[in-house]
GROMACS .gro file of C-alpha atoms in nm:
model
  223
    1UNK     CA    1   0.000   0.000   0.000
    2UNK     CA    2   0.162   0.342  -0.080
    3UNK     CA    3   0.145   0.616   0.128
    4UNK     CA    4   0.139   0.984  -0.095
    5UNK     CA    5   0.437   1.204  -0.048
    6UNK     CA    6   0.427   1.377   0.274
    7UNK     CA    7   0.692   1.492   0.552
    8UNK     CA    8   0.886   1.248   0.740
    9UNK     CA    9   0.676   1.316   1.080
   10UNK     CA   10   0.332   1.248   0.906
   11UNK     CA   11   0.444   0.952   0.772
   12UNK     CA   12   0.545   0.796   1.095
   13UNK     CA   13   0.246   0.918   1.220
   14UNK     CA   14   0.063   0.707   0.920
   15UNK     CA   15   0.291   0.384   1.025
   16UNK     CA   16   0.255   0.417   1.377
   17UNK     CA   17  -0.147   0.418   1.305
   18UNK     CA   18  -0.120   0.095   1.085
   19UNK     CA   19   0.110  -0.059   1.350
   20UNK     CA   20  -0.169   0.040   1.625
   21UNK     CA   21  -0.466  -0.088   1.434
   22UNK     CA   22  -0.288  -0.450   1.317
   23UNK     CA   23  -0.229  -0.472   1.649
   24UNK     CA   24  -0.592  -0.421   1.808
   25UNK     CA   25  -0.753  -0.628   1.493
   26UNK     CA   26  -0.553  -0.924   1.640
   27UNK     CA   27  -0.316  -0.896   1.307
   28UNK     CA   28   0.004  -0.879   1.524
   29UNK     CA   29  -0.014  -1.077   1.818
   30UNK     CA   30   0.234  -1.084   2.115
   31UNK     CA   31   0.577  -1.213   1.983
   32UNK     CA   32   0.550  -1.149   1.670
   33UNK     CA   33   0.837  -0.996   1.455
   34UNK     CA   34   0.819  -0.614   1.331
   35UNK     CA   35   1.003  -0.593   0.997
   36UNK     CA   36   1.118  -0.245   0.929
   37UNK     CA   37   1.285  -0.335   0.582
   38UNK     CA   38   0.934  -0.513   0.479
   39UNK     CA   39   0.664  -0.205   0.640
   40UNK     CA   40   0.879   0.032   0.433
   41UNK     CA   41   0.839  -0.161   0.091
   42UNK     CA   42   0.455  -0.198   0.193
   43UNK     CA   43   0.423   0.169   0.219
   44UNK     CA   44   0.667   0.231  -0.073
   45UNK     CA   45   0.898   0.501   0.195
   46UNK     CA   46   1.222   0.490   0.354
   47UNK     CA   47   1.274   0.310   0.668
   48UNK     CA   48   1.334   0.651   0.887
   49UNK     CA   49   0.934   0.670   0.940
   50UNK     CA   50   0.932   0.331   1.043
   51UNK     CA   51   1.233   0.311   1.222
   52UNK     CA   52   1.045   0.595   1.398
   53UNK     CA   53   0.695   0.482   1.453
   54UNK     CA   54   0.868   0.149   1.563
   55UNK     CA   55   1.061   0.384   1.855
   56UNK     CA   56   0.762   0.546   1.935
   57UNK     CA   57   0.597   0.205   2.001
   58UNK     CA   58   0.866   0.061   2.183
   59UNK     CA   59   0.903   0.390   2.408
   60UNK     CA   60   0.519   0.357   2.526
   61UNK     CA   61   0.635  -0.048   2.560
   62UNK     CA   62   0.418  -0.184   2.308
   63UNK     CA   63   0.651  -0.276   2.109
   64UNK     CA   64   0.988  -0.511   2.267
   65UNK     CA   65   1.327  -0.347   2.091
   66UNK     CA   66   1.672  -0.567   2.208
   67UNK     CA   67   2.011  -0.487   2.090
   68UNK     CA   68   2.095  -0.764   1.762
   69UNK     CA   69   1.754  -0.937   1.789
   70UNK     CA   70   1.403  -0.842   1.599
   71UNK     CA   71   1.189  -0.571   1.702
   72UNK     CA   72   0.840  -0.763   1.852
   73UNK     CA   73   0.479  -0.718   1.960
   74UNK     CA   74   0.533  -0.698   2.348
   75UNK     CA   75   0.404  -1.044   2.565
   76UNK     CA   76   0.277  -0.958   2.933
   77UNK     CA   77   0.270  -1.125   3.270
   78UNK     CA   78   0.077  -1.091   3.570
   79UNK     CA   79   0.360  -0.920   3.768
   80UNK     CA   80   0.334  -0.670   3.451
   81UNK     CA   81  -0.016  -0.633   3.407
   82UNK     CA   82  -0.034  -0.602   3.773
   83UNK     CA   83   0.236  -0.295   3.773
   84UNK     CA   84   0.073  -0.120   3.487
   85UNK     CA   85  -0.259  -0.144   3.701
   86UNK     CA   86  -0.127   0.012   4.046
   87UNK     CA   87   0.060   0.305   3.807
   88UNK     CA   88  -0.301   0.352   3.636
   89UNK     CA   89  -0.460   0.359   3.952
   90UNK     CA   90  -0.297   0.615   4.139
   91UNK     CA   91  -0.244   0.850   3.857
   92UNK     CA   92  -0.613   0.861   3.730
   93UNK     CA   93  -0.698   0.897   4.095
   94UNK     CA   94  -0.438   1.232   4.072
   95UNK     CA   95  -0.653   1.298   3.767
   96UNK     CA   96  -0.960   1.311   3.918
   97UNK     CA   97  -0.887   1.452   4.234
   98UNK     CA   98  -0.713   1.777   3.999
   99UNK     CA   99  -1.044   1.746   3.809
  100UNK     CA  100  -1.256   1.847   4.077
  101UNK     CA  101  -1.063   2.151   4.161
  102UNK     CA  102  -1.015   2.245   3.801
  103UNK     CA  103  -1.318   2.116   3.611
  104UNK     CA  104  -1.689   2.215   3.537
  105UNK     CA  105  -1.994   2.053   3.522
  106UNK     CA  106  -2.034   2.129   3.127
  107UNK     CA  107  -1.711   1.968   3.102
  108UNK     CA  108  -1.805   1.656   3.307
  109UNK     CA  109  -2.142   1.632   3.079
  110UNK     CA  110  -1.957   1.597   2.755
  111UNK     CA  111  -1.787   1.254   2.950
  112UNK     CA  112  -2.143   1.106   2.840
  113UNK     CA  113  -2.083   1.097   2.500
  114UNK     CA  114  -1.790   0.864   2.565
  115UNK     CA  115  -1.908   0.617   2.848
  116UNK     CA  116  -2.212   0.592   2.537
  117UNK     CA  117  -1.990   0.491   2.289
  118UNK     CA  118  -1.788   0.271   2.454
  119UNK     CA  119  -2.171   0.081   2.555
  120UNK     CA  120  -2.298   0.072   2.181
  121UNK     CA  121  -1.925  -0.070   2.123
  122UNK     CA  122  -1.957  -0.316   2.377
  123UNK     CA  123  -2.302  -0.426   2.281
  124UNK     CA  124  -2.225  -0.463   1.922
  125UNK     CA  125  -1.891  -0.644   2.015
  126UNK     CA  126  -1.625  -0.393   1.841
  127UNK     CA  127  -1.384  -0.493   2.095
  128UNK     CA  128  -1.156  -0.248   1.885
  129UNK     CA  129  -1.414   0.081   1.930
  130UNK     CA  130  -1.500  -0.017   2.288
  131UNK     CA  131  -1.149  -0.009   2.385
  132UNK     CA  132  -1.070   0.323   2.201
  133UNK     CA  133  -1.401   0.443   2.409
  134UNK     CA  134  -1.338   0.347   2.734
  135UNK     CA  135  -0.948   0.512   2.683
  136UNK     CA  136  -1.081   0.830   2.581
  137UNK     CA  137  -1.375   0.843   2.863
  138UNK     CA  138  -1.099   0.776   3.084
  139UNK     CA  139  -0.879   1.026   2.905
  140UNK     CA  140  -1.101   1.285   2.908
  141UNK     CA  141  -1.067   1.333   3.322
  142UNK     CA  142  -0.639   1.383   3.266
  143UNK     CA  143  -0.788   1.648   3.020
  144UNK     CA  144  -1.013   1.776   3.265
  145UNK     CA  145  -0.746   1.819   3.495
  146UNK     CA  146  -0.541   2.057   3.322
  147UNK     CA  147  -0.227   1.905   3.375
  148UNK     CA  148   0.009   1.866   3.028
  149UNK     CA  149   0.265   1.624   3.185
  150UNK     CA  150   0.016   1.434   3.391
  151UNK     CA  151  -0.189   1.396   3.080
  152UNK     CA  152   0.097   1.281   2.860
  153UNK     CA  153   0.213   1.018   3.138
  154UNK     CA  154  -0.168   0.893   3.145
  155UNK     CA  155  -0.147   0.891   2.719
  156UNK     CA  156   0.147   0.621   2.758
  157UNK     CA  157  -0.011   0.450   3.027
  158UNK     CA  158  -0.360   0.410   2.852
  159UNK     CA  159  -0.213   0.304   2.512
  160UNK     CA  160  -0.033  -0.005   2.693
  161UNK     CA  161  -0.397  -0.076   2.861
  162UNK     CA  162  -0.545  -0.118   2.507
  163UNK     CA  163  -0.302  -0.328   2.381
  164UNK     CA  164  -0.291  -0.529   2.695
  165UNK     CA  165  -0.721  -0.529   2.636
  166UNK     CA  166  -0.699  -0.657   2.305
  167UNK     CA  167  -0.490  -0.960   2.358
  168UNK     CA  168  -0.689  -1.051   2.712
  169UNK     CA  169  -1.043  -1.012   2.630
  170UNK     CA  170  -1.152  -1.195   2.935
  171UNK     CA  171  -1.058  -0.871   3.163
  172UNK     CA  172  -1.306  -0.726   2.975
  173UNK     CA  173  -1.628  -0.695   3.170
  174UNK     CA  174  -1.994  -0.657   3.031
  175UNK     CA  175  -2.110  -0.345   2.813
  176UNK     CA  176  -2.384  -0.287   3.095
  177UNK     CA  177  -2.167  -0.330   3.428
  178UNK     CA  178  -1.904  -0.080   3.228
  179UNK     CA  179  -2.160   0.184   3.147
  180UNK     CA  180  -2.339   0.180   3.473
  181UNK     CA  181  -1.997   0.248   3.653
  182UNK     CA  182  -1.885   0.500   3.434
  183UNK     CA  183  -2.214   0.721   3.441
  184UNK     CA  184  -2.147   0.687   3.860
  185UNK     CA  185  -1.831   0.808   3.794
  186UNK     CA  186  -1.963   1.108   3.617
  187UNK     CA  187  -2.206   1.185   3.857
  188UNK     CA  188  -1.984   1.142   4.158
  189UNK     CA  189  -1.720   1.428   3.973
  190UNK     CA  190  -2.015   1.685   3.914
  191UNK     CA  191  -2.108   1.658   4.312
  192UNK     CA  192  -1.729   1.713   4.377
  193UNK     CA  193  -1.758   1.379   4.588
  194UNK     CA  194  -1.388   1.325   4.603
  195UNK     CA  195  -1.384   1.021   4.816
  196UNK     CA  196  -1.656   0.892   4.586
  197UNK     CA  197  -1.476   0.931   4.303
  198UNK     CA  198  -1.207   0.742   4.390
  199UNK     CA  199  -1.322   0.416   4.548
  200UNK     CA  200  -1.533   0.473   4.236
  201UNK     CA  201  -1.200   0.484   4.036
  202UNK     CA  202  -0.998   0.228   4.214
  203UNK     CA  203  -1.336  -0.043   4.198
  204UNK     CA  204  -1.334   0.031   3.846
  205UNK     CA  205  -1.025  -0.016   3.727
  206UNK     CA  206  -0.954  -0.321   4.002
  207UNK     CA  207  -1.224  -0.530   3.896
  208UNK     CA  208  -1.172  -0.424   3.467
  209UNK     CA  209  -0.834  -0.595   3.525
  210UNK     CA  210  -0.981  -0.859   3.785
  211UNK     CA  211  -0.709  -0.768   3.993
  212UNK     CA  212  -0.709  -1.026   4.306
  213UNK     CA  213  -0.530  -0.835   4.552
  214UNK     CA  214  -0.858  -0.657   4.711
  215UNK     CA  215  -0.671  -0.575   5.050
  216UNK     CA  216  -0.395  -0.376   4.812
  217UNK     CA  217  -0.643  -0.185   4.605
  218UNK     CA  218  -0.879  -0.092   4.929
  219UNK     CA  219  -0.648   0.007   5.157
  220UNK     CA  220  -0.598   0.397   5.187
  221UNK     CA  221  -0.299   0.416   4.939
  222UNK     CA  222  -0.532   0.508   4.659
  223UNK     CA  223  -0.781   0.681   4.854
   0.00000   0.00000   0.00000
């Protein structure tokens, strides 16, 4: 497939798209090789764009990038998944609490439009839409809070969650359990209900990973 003649930075941002969705289809599973030399004959480019969108990927830790060996689709643990989740936890829960000082009700509103989406995704099974959804619903309180580097630390973060999503579709939980505990979330931000919001939060996100370690993710570190 060739890409039309554009600067070096849109083009990796064209790759690094392609790379995304193959990845969230299921195309490129965990372990599989990225070849540079091959994506740039696909696209009919050089490999700097893909040698970039392959850096990008492997910054956010998508991607797995070792000295002589083959760039490839990242594989997770539990002691991983487990890390990412405490790291998500506490910094949404900084989100949040910033969004509350910082945010307005017409803000928290337009939140609906996403916890919807990522429902009509979830009912009509477009595992790819509901996780897009459910990133930017949670996305949108790190925007809220009006905080550029907490917001870009939350961007990395959330990107690893939907690849980690895509490949274990049984920590997905059901369209109807998701929606009802996002709208609470929503309404628990517009009544500035801090503590609400985050046992909201840390319920959330504990039992969309079914995380076992309940004594961890109740105890007053996240609260």
């Amino acid at each position: 497939m060739a890409i039309s003649r554009v600067n070096t930075t849109e083009l990796r941002v064209q790759v690094y798209n392609y790379l995304v969705d193959q990845i969230l289809n299921g195309d490129l599973k965990p372990g599989d090789s990225i070849a540079e030399s091959k994506l740039a004959s696909e696209f009919n480019i050089s490999r700097t764009p893909v040698r970039e969108a392959v850096r990008q990927l492997a910054a956010s830790g998508i991607l797995e990038s070792k000295p002589n060996c083959n760039t490839t689709v990242a594989k997770w643990n539990d002691e991983k998944i487990l890390q990412l989740e405490i790291v998500r936890t506490d910094m949404e829960n900084l989100a949040a609490k910033l969004a509350i000082i910082y945010g307005n009700n017409s803000e928290f509103q337009e939140m609906h439009k996403f916890s919807s989406a990522c429902y009509e995704a979830g009912k009509n099974n477009n595992i790819v839409d509901l996780l897009k959804s459910d990133s930017a619903f949670h996305m949108e309180i790190a925007k809220i809070a009006k905080n550029d580097l907490l917001y870009k630390f939350l961007r990395e973060v959330h990107d690893q969650i939907q690849f980690l999503l895509c490949w274990r579709k049984d920590f997905l939980i059901s369209a109807d359990k998701q929606y009802m505990q996002h709208e609470q979330i929503i309404e628990a931000l517009k009544k500035r209900d801090e503590k609400e919001v985050l046992r909201l939060l840390t319920h959330h996100n504990r039992h969309a990973f079914k995380v076992d370690d309940t004594n961890f993710f109740e105890s007053e570190f996240f609260l």
